[in-house]
Tab-separated table of C-alpha atoms and ligand atoms in Angstrom:
chain	number	residue	atom	x	y	z
A	1	MET	CA	96.771	88.467	95.609
A	2	VAL	CA	94.114	91.070	95.937
A	3	ASN	CA	91.718	89.843	99.162
A	4	ASP	CA	88.700	90.775	100.297
A	5	THR	CA	90.091	93.644	102.382
A	6	LEU	CA	89.918	95.700	99.389
A	7	ASP	CA	86.464	95.168	98.103
A	8	PRO	CA	85.468	98.563	97.300
A	9	ARG	CA	81.883	97.504	98.843
A	10	LEU	CA	83.209	97.704	102.511
A	11	ARG	CA	81.837	100.249	104.601
A	12	SER	CA	83.230	101.038	108.021
A	13	TRP	CA	81.111	101.770	111.195
A	14	VAL	CA	83.981	104.798	111.512
A	15	ALA	CA	81.579	107.298	109.245
A	16	SER	CA	84.592	109.313	108.352
A	17	ALA	CA	86.169	106.507	106.459
A	18	GLN	CA	83.522	107.022	103.956
A	19	ALA	CA	84.211	110.702	103.443
A	20	PRO	CA	84.785	111.486	99.787
A	21	GLY	CA	88.667	112.068	99.396
A	22	THR	CA	89.513	110.430	102.484
A	23	ASP	CA	93.214	108.936	102.642
A	24	PHE	CA	91.927	106.159	104.842
A	25	PRO	CA	89.009	104.052	103.741
A	26	VAL	CA	88.419	100.843	105.394
A	27	GLN	CA	90.826	99.234	102.544
A	28	ASN	CA	93.582	101.183	103.631
A	29	LEU	CA	94.695	100.598	107.510
A	30	PRO	CA	98.174	101.947	107.533
A	31	PHE	CA	99.933	101.660	110.745
A	32	GLY	CA	101.856	104.402	112.613
A	33	VAL	CA	102.832	105.475	115.979
A	34	PHE	CA	100.873	108.222	117.900
A	35	SER	CA	100.038	109.717	121.407
A	36	ARG	CA	98.199	112.116	122.848
A	37	GLU	CA	99.713	115.002	125.060
A	38	GLY	CA	101.253	113.422	128.005
A	39	GLU	CA	100.938	109.972	127.000
A	40	ALA	CA	103.365	107.471	126.096
A	41	PRO	CA	103.951	106.395	122.162
A	42	ARG	CA	101.923	103.524	120.865
A	43	ILE	CA	100.719	102.074	117.534
A	44	GLY	CA	97.593	102.748	116.035
A	45	VAL	CA	95.826	102.184	112.489
A	46	ALA	CA	94.251	105.204	110.437
A	47	ILE	CA	90.666	104.977	109.900
A	48	GLY	CA	88.829	108.017	108.308
A	49	ASP	CA	90.064	110.943	110.565
A	50	GLN	CA	90.505	108.660	113.607
A	51	ILE	CA	92.966	106.306	114.939
A	52	LEU	CA	92.394	102.945	116.092
A	53	ASP	CA	94.478	102.600	119.437
A	54	LEU	CA	95.696	98.881	118.264
A	55	ALA	CA	97.798	98.812	121.545
A	56	LEU	CA	94.424	99.212	123.554
A	57	ALA	CA	92.770	96.898	121.239
A	58	ALA	CA	95.075	94.304	122.392
A	59	ARG	CA	94.979	94.764	125.921
A	60	GLU	CA	90.995	94.636	125.976
A	61	GLY	CA	91.237	91.377	124.014
A	62	VAL	CA	89.674	92.520	120.982
A	63	LEU	CA	92.215	91.382	119.037
A	64	ASP	CA	91.935	87.469	118.647
A	65	ALA	CA	94.410	85.422	120.843
A	66	SER	CA	94.737	83.119	117.367
A	67	LEU	CA	97.432	85.935	116.569
A	68	GLY	CA	99.627	85.111	119.034
A	69	ALA	CA	102.825	86.961	118.964
A	70	THR	CA	101.316	89.621	117.180
A	71	VAL	CA	99.409	90.561	120.189
A	72	ASP	CA	102.352	91.571	122.098
A	73	ALA	CA	103.879	93.157	118.926
A	74	VAL	CA	101.244	95.920	118.824
A	75	GLN	CA	101.655	96.661	122.183
A	76	ALA	CA	105.308	97.900	121.565
A	77	PRO	CA	106.083	101.825	121.165
A	78	ALA	CA	107.307	101.384	117.651
A	79	LEU	CA	106.535	98.981	114.808
A	80	ASN	CA	109.976	97.165	114.722
A	81	ALA	CA	108.445	94.157	116.473
A	82	LEU	CA	105.381	93.728	114.107
A	83	MET	CA	107.479	94.358	111.066
A	84	ALA	CA	110.004	91.639	112.060
A	85	LEU	CA	107.222	89.036	111.963
A	86	GLY	CA	106.861	89.501	108.230
A	87	ARG	CA	104.361	89.851	105.393
A	88	PRO	CA	101.933	86.686	106.429
A	89	THR	CA	101.405	87.768	109.879
A	90	ALA	CA	100.700	91.809	108.942
A	91	THR	CA	98.417	90.142	106.274
A	92	ALA	CA	96.866	87.948	109.172
A	93	LEU	CA	96.402	91.501	111.397
A	94	ARG	CA	95.235	93.366	108.602
A	95	ALA	CA	92.430	90.901	107.788
A	96	GLN	CA	91.292	91.172	111.357
A	97	LEU	CA	91.563	94.881	111.703
A	98	SER	CA	89.487	94.831	108.243
A	99	LEU	CA	86.669	92.650	110.188
A	100	LEU	CA	87.064	94.996	113.497
A	101	LEU	CA	86.378	98.100	111.770
A	102	ARG	CA	83.925	97.129	109.083
A	103	ALA	CA	80.194	98.070	109.641
A	104	HIS	CA	77.873	95.102	110.392
A	105	GLU	CA	80.151	92.567	111.328
A	106	ALA	CA	80.166	90.046	113.887
A	107	ALA	CA	83.752	90.715	115.087
A	108	ALA	CA	83.176	94.889	115.342
A	109	PRO	CA	82.518	95.953	118.807
A	110	SER	CA	78.912	96.166	119.716
A	111	ASP	CA	79.808	98.142	122.954
A	112	ALA	CA	79.614	102.011	121.971
A	113	VAL	CA	81.714	102.843	124.969
A	114	LEU	CA	84.604	100.484	123.893
A	115	ARG	CA	84.350	101.831	119.968
A	116	SER	CA	84.661	105.224	121.400
A	117	ARG	CA	87.688	104.174	123.654
A	118	LEU	CA	89.207	102.538	120.757
A	119	LEU	CA	89.313	105.611	118.750
A	120	VAL	CA	91.212	108.622	119.167
A	121	PRO	CA	90.763	111.588	116.781
A	122	GLN	CA	93.354	112.456	114.458
A	123	ALA	CA	93.287	115.871	115.068
A	124	GLU	CA	94.192	115.526	118.818
A	125	ALA	CA	97.226	113.049	118.049
A	126	VAL	CA	101.071	113.770	118.020
A	127	MET	CA	102.423	111.502	115.367
A	128	HIS	CA	106.136	110.049	116.045
A	129	LEU	CA	108.449	108.080	113.573
A	130	PRO	CA	106.723	104.366	112.647
A	131	ALA	CA	110.184	102.628	113.793
A	132	HIS	CA	113.236	102.908	115.204
A	133	VAL	CA	115.200	103.308	112.315
A	134	GLY	CA	118.681	101.537	112.328
A	135	ASP	CA	120.052	102.411	108.917
A	136	TYR	CA	118.540	104.570	106.276
A	137	THR	CA	119.628	104.056	102.742
A	138	ASP	CA	118.814	106.715	99.929
A	139	PHE	CA	118.636	105.833	96.257
A	140	TYR	CA	118.576	107.441	93.445
A	141	ALA	CA	115.883	105.171	91.178
A	142	SER	CA	114.498	108.100	88.947
A	143	VAL	CA	116.424	108.120	85.614
A	144	HIS	CA	114.748	111.799	84.906
A	145	HIS	CA	115.830	113.243	88.034
A	146	ALA	CA	119.497	111.793	87.631
A	147	THR	CA	119.805	112.922	84.017
A	148	ASN	CA	118.238	116.531	85.066
A	149	VAL	CA	120.745	116.778	87.910
A	150	GLY	CA	123.899	115.302	86.171
A	151	ALA	CA	123.366	117.673	83.464
A	152	LEU	CA	123.497	120.446	86.431
A	153	PHE	CA	126.573	119.621	87.422
A	154	ARG	CA	128.486	117.728	84.726
A	155	PRO	CA	126.958	119.084	81.406
A	156	ASP	CA	129.233	117.034	79.372
A	157	ASN	CA	128.833	113.835	81.477
A	158	PRO	CA	125.017	114.100	83.051
A	159	LEU	CA	124.725	110.068	83.525
A	160	LEU	CA	127.321	108.037	84.959
A	161	PRO	CA	128.021	104.712	83.128
A	162	ASN	CA	126.883	102.492	86.156
A	163	TYR	CA	123.376	103.976	86.263
A	164	LYS	CA	121.408	101.899	83.938
A	165	TRP	CA	123.457	98.627	85.443
A	166	MET	CA	122.385	98.847	89.259
A	167	PRO	CA	120.280	101.130	91.523
A	168	ILE	CA	122.987	103.605	93.054
A	169	GLY	CA	122.392	104.522	96.590
A	170	TYR	CA	124.289	106.188	99.250
A	171	HIS	CA	123.964	105.255	103.218
A	172	GLY	CA	122.034	108.151	104.820
A	173	ARG	CA	121.880	109.096	108.238
A	174	ALA	CA	119.374	107.499	110.567
A	175	SER	CA	119.824	109.904	113.570
A	176	SER	CA	118.214	112.956	111.614
A	177	LEU	CA	115.085	111.222	110.349
A	178	VAL	CA	112.045	113.570	111.612
A	179	PRO	CA	108.554	112.854	111.860
A	180	ASP	CA	105.734	115.117	109.930
A	181	GLY	CA	105.388	118.484	111.120
A	182	THR	CA	109.034	118.901	112.586
A	183	PRO	CA	110.869	121.950	112.048
A	184	VAL	CA	113.712	122.049	109.538
A	185	PRO	CA	116.587	124.546	110.734
A	186	ARG	CA	118.537	126.012	107.923
A	187	PRO	CA	121.922	123.948	108.058
A	188	THR	CA	125.186	125.753	107.963
A	189	GLY	CA	127.744	124.278	105.617
A	190	GLN	CA	130.780	124.691	104.122
A	191	ARG	CA	130.133	125.894	100.185
A	192	LYS	CA	132.589	127.274	97.306
A	193	ALA	CA	131.405	129.341	94.316
A	194	ALA	CA	132.950	127.934	91.307
A	195	ASP	CA	134.724	131.119	90.343
A	196	ALA	CA	135.926	131.357	94.310
A	197	ALA	CA	139.342	130.939	95.343
A	198	MET	CA	138.670	129.256	98.681
A	199	PRO	CA	135.043	128.192	100.243
A	200	THR	CA	132.811	130.172	102.899
A	201	VAL	CA	131.301	129.073	105.905
A	202	GLY	CA	127.493	129.984	106.556
A	203	PRO	CA	123.652	129.004	106.569
A	204	SER	CA	123.042	127.090	103.272
A	205	GLN	CA	121.649	129.765	100.345
A	206	SER	CA	120.230	126.682	98.138
A	207	LEU	CA	118.074	124.611	100.606
A	208	ASP	CA	115.524	122.241	98.762
A	209	TYR	CA	113.104	119.382	99.227
A	210	GLU	CA	113.238	116.176	97.533
A	211	VAL	CA	109.969	114.073	96.818
A	212	GLU	CA	110.885	110.335	97.823
A	213	ILE	CA	108.768	107.326	98.170
A	214	GLY	CA	110.239	105.465	101.400
A	215	ALA	CA	109.944	101.693	102.128
A	216	PHE	CA	110.110	100.033	105.531
A	217	ILE	CA	112.054	96.941	105.874
A	218	GLY	CA	109.924	94.186	107.518
A	219	ARG	CA	111.481	90.568	108.383
A	220	GLY	CA	115.137	90.779	107.935
A	221	ASN	CA	118.213	89.199	106.514
A	222	ALA	CA	121.085	87.437	108.195
A	223	LEU	CA	124.306	89.292	107.542
A	224	GLY	CA	125.978	87.041	104.290
A	225	SER	CA	122.661	85.864	103.439
A	226	PRO	CA	121.692	87.845	100.290
A	227	VAL	CA	117.659	88.375	99.212
A	228	PRO	CA	116.954	87.271	95.781
A	229	LEU	CA	114.907	89.432	93.897
A	230	ALA	CA	111.654	87.047	93.838
A	231	GLU	CA	111.933	87.323	97.855
A	232	ALA	CA	112.659	90.529	98.123
A	233	GLU	CA	108.928	91.954	98.893
A	234	ASP	CA	108.844	89.032	101.688
A	235	HIS	CA	111.161	91.607	103.198
A	236	LEU	CA	108.855	94.911	102.822
A	237	PHE	CA	106.574	96.063	105.261
A	238	GLY	CA	105.102	99.141	103.677
A	239	LEU	CA	105.693	102.376	101.829
A	240	CYS	CA	105.617	106.217	103.095
A	241	LEU	CA	106.524	109.587	101.884
A	242	VAL	CA	110.046	111.279	102.426
A	243	ASN	CA	111.250	114.540	102.178
A	244	ASP	CA	115.167	114.295	101.668
A	245	TRP	CA	115.975	118.017	102.405
A	246	SER	CA	118.946	118.966	100.752
A	247	ALA	CA	121.417	121.884	100.778
A	248	ARG	CA	122.569	122.109	97.473
A	249	ASP	CA	125.328	124.394	97.826
A	250	VAL	CA	126.896	122.373	100.497
A	251	GLN	CA	126.057	119.346	98.446
A	252	ALA	CA	127.821	120.658	95.169
A	253	TRP	CA	130.952	121.455	96.821
A	254	GLU	CA	131.344	118.112	99.052
A	255	TYR	CA	129.625	115.450	96.717
A	256	GLN	CA	132.759	114.191	95.035
A	257	PRO	CA	134.362	111.757	95.594
A	258	LEU	CA	132.461	109.589	98.165
A	259	GLY	CA	128.954	111.176	97.586
A	260	PRO	CA	126.539	113.048	99.814
A	261	PHE	CA	127.395	114.340	103.597
A	262	LEU	CA	126.355	117.366	105.206
A	263	GLY	CA	124.034	118.246	102.644
A	264	LYS	CA	121.603	115.457	103.180
A	265	SER	CA	122.072	114.473	107.118
A	266	PHE	CA	120.581	117.498	108.732
A	267	ALA	CA	117.089	116.764	108.582
A	268	THR	CA	115.088	114.337	106.500
A	269	THR	CA	111.070	114.044	107.093
A	270	VAL	CA	109.284	111.036	106.819
A	271	SER	CA	105.153	110.505	106.805
A	272	PRO	CA	103.611	109.288	109.680
A	273	TRP	CA	101.688	106.145	108.125
A	274	VAL	CA	102.931	103.545	106.931
A	275	VAL	CA	100.817	102.052	103.780
A	276	THR	CA	101.049	98.150	103.846
A	277	LEU	CA	101.855	96.387	100.640
A	278	ASP	CA	98.632	94.559	100.964
A	279	ALA	CA	96.774	97.970	100.727
A	280	LEU	CA	98.646	98.576	97.778
A	281	ALA	CA	98.142	95.358	95.778
A	282	PRO	CA	95.480	96.697	93.427
A	283	PHE	CA	97.851	99.450	92.412
A	284	ARG	CA	101.160	97.417	91.176
A	285	ALA	CA	102.210	98.443	87.707
A	286	PRO	CA	104.864	96.802	85.353
A	287	ARG	CA	108.182	98.157	85.922
A	288	ALA	CA	108.979	101.245	83.847
A	289	ALA	CA	109.934	100.140	80.305
A	290	ARG	CA	113.518	101.192	79.355
A	291	PRO	CA	114.492	103.114	76.312
A	292	GLU	CA	115.659	101.612	73.442
A	293	GLY	CA	119.130	101.007	73.448
A	294	ASP	CA	119.579	100.663	77.315
A	295	PRO	CA	120.967	97.393	78.943
A	296	ALA	CA	118.659	94.578	80.000
A	297	PRO	CA	118.804	94.250	84.029
A	298	LEU	CA	121.657	91.658	84.769
A	299	PRO	CA	119.486	88.313	85.980
A	300	TYR	CA	119.810	89.077	89.903
A	301	LEU	CA	117.678	92.320	88.864
A	302	ASP	CA	115.504	90.705	87.152
A	303	THR	CA	112.251	88.353	87.587
A	304	PRO	CA	109.161	87.930	85.528
A	305	ALA	CA	106.910	89.486	88.449
A	306	ASP	CA	109.243	92.148	88.932
A	307	ARG	CA	108.743	93.024	85.183
A	308	ALA	CA	104.955	92.691	85.366
A	309	ALA	CA	104.431	94.458	88.440
A	310	GLY	CA	107.269	95.362	90.487
A	311	ALA	CA	106.519	99.169	90.531
A	312	PHE	CA	103.719	101.165	92.124
A	313	ASP	CA	101.200	103.373	90.606
A	314	ILE	CA	101.351	106.447	93.391
A	315	THR	CA	100.698	109.764	92.488
A	316	ILE	CA	102.809	112.187	94.815
A	317	GLU	CA	102.015	115.955	94.877
A	318	ALA	CA	104.490	118.808	96.214
A	319	ALA	CA	102.846	121.884	97.239
A	320	LEU	CA	104.492	125.219	98.702
A	321	SER	CA	103.077	127.524	101.221
A	322	THR	CA	105.275	130.834	102.391
A	323	ALA	CA	104.588	133.129	105.254
A	324	ARG	CA	103.152	135.638	103.068
A	325	MET	CA	100.928	132.767	101.407
A	326	ARG	CA	99.378	131.804	104.693
A	327	ALA	CA	99.040	135.444	106.020
A	328	ALA	CA	97.112	136.318	102.991
A	329	GLY	CA	94.981	133.373	103.178
A	330	HIS	CA	96.136	131.554	100.109
A	331	ALA	CA	96.225	127.711	99.783
A	332	PRO	CA	99.525	125.982	99.174
A	333	ALA	CA	100.576	126.125	95.628
A	334	ARG	CA	101.362	123.012	94.004
A	335	LEU	CA	105.106	122.408	92.487
A	336	ALA	CA	104.840	118.971	91.085
A	337	ARG	CA	102.591	116.111	90.531
A	338	THR	CA	104.871	113.310	89.767
A	339	ASN	CA	104.301	109.244	89.807
A	340	ALA	CA	106.550	106.362	91.625
A	341	ALA	CA	105.442	103.931	88.403
A	342	GLY	CA	107.985	105.413	86.359
A	343	LEU	CA	111.027	105.005	88.388
A	344	TYR	CA	114.083	103.142	86.466
A	345	TRP	CA	114.475	100.685	89.698
A	346	THR	CA	111.713	99.149	91.603
A	347	ILE	CA	112.023	99.086	95.075
A	348	GLY	CA	112.397	94.913	95.117
A	349	GLN	CA	115.546	95.667	92.952
A	350	MET	CA	116.593	98.383	95.455
A	351	VAL	CA	116.520	95.410	98.131
A	352	ALA	CA	117.902	92.539	95.921
A	353	HIS	CA	121.060	94.878	95.290
A	354	HIS	CA	121.513	96.210	98.764
A	355	ALA	CA	121.593	92.758	100.034
A	356	MET	CA	123.182	90.869	97.191
A	357	ASN	CA	127.008	91.366	99.140
A	358	GLY	CA	125.298	90.060	102.148
A	359	CYS	CA	124.649	93.283	103.914
A	360	ASN	CA	121.835	92.816	106.522
A	361	LEU	CA	118.530	94.630	106.086
A	362	ARG	CA	116.761	94.898	109.877
A	363	PRO	CA	113.198	95.421	110.595
A	364	GLY	CA	112.529	99.091	110.501
A	365	ASP	CA	115.399	100.039	108.586
A	366	LEU	CA	114.264	102.600	105.796
A	367	LEU	CA	114.948	102.775	102.021
A	368	ALA	CA	114.004	105.801	100.274
A	369	SER	CA	113.609	105.720	96.379
A	370	GLY	CA	115.514	108.908	95.490
A	371	THR	CA	113.579	112.048	93.926
A	372	VAL	CA	110.479	111.061	92.061
A	373	SER	CA	110.997	113.113	88.897
A	374	GLY	CA	108.977	112.305	85.869
A	375	PRO	CA	109.991	113.493	81.889
A	376	THR	CA	107.713	116.599	82.016
A	377	PRO	CA	108.341	120.059	83.798
A	378	ASP	CA	105.335	119.773	85.974
A	379	SER	CA	106.721	115.986	87.372
A	380	LEU	CA	109.848	117.181	88.777
A	381	GLY	CA	110.577	116.712	92.383
A	382	CYS	CA	113.042	119.291	93.531
A	383	LEU	CA	113.589	122.622	93.271
A	384	LEU	CA	117.037	122.300	92.053
A	385	GLU	CA	115.445	120.649	88.573
A	386	LEU	CA	112.462	122.889	88.783
A	387	THR	CA	114.369	126.353	88.894
A	388	ARG	CA	117.408	124.738	86.825
A	389	ARG	CA	119.763	125.790	90.107
A	390	GLY	CA	117.700	128.823	90.766
A	391	ALA	CA	118.161	130.222	87.302
A	392	GLN	CA	114.692	130.004	86.741
A	393	PRO	CA	112.448	130.994	89.686
A	394	VAL	CA	109.040	129.577	90.515
A	395	ALA	CA	106.192	132.249	90.871
A	396	LEU	CA	103.853	132.134	93.409
A	397	PRO	CA	100.272	133.603	93.954
A	398	THR	CA	101.495	136.541	96.189
A	399	GLY	CA	104.017	137.924	93.653
A	400	GLU	CA	106.901	136.089	95.826
A	401	SER	CA	109.242	133.898	93.606
A	402	ARG	CA	111.593	131.096	94.843
A	403	ALA	CA	114.765	129.521	93.539
A	404	PHE	CA	115.168	128.002	96.753
A	405	LEU	CA	113.610	127.572	99.811
A	406	GLN	CA	113.306	130.562	102.410
A	407	ASP	CA	112.644	130.539	106.070
A	408	GLY	CA	108.903	130.311	107.034
A	409	ASP	CA	108.410	128.174	103.813
A	410	GLU	CA	106.221	125.043	104.309
A	411	VAL	CA	106.695	122.121	101.950
A	412	ILE	CA	103.923	119.738	101.552
A	413	PHE	CA	103.845	116.052	100.230
A	414	THR	CA	100.721	114.351	99.485
A	415	ALA	CA	100.071	110.855	97.743
A	416	PHE	CA	97.286	108.393	96.713
A	417	CYS	CA	96.480	105.729	94.392
A	418	ALA	CA	93.634	105.533	92.256
A	419	ARG	CA	92.287	102.751	89.857
A	420	GLU	CA	88.941	102.052	88.292
A	421	GLY	CA	87.325	98.967	90.324
A	422	ALA	CA	89.393	99.587	93.494
A	423	THR	CA	88.746	102.302	96.607
A	424	ARG	CA	91.200	105.597	96.460
A	425	ILE	CA	93.564	105.162	99.059
A	426	GLY	CA	96.367	107.989	100.337
A	427	PHE	CA	99.668	108.683	102.314
A	428	GLY	CA	98.505	111.337	104.575
A	429	LYS	CA	100.756	114.206	104.658
A	430	CYS	CA	104.727	114.840	104.859
A	431	ARG	CA	105.371	118.431	105.800
A	432	GLY	CA	108.147	120.276	106.750
A	433	ARG	CA	108.411	124.220	107.790
A	434	ILE	CA	112.142	126.314	107.297
A	435	GLY	CA	113.276	127.432	110.236
A	436	SER	CA	113.180	126.715	114.095
B	1	LIG	CA1	117.657	111.737	97.888
């Protein structure tokens, strides 16, 4: 599984790919869609602080013709066509991109003019959604999050009986997925205080973020054809970060009996770079152990491979920057540091469960993990849990405090994978600021 594109000794002719702490060394090579002002969106690959213009590379004949249909797919304005070609294609393309970007490789362009034309500084680029997302599904895979939230809304009955038998999810809204940096207007909704006789309508007073991992579907499955867990990762293209913004007051009033609706569908922020499963190979982890007494997963949700390495060891951090903090020159304050390896359900299990009824997943569909919360107070992935539904506000360096998000607040997610013997890789940023 771990091939030579992951060799920690590899260096790139793009100098910033060797910068300490970069998210995008030559071992990462995530895909995204970018443009400069006035240009059409096109596919690129992050390398250091630059973007390799993959569409231009294809047009200029820099990519090997042996890649066939891939050469056309990478000239599209979104990743769907490349995703549809499946894992082996993405792996072959990655191998060639690695050779193209390595220092002292025969495949690296020797022409300095061409080299500079192929690179676009990330600082000059606007990032778009990586794919046209036809369907977006949000899961609820952290048992810590599910238990904490359940306890706030239903103290006597925090975890419903189905939780430990299947990955719980709901169908989200694809049309309101937005790329990193898009402002998030405060939604208006209907909410009802517990002691009020009737609901009121107005701007949400308990606006929250949710730290999540996103998974883009690669090759789809035909309607009526389930995806066995053993094949689930053949249908995954790569991972990103997701902020499932949530209006808690709206959610609390509307969520029973059919689940989240307007409390979630006003905006969901997606990070721009899709980190492939190939790049994540060194950072696989055993599926989180279930507490003593929990049921074993049903056979369709269990394979030895998923047990051994179904999880991803991804450290995710959430930080907050208020308008006053920015004015005073404060760095964003970290609110949480959590890890995706602790999820109760793996992404493979989510895919297998999602498709078990024959539901067709299509290239570019987005699955999200649900809020990634850990067992400790510093690893809670939303304010609802962190402030105990606003009862214990978070203190900030300016002397301000937050029970929920205020206008002007910016929420910033970052994530990385690091392990002895492997090169650290990162996911870039997933940011959004409250207000238009
Ligand atoms: Ca969520």
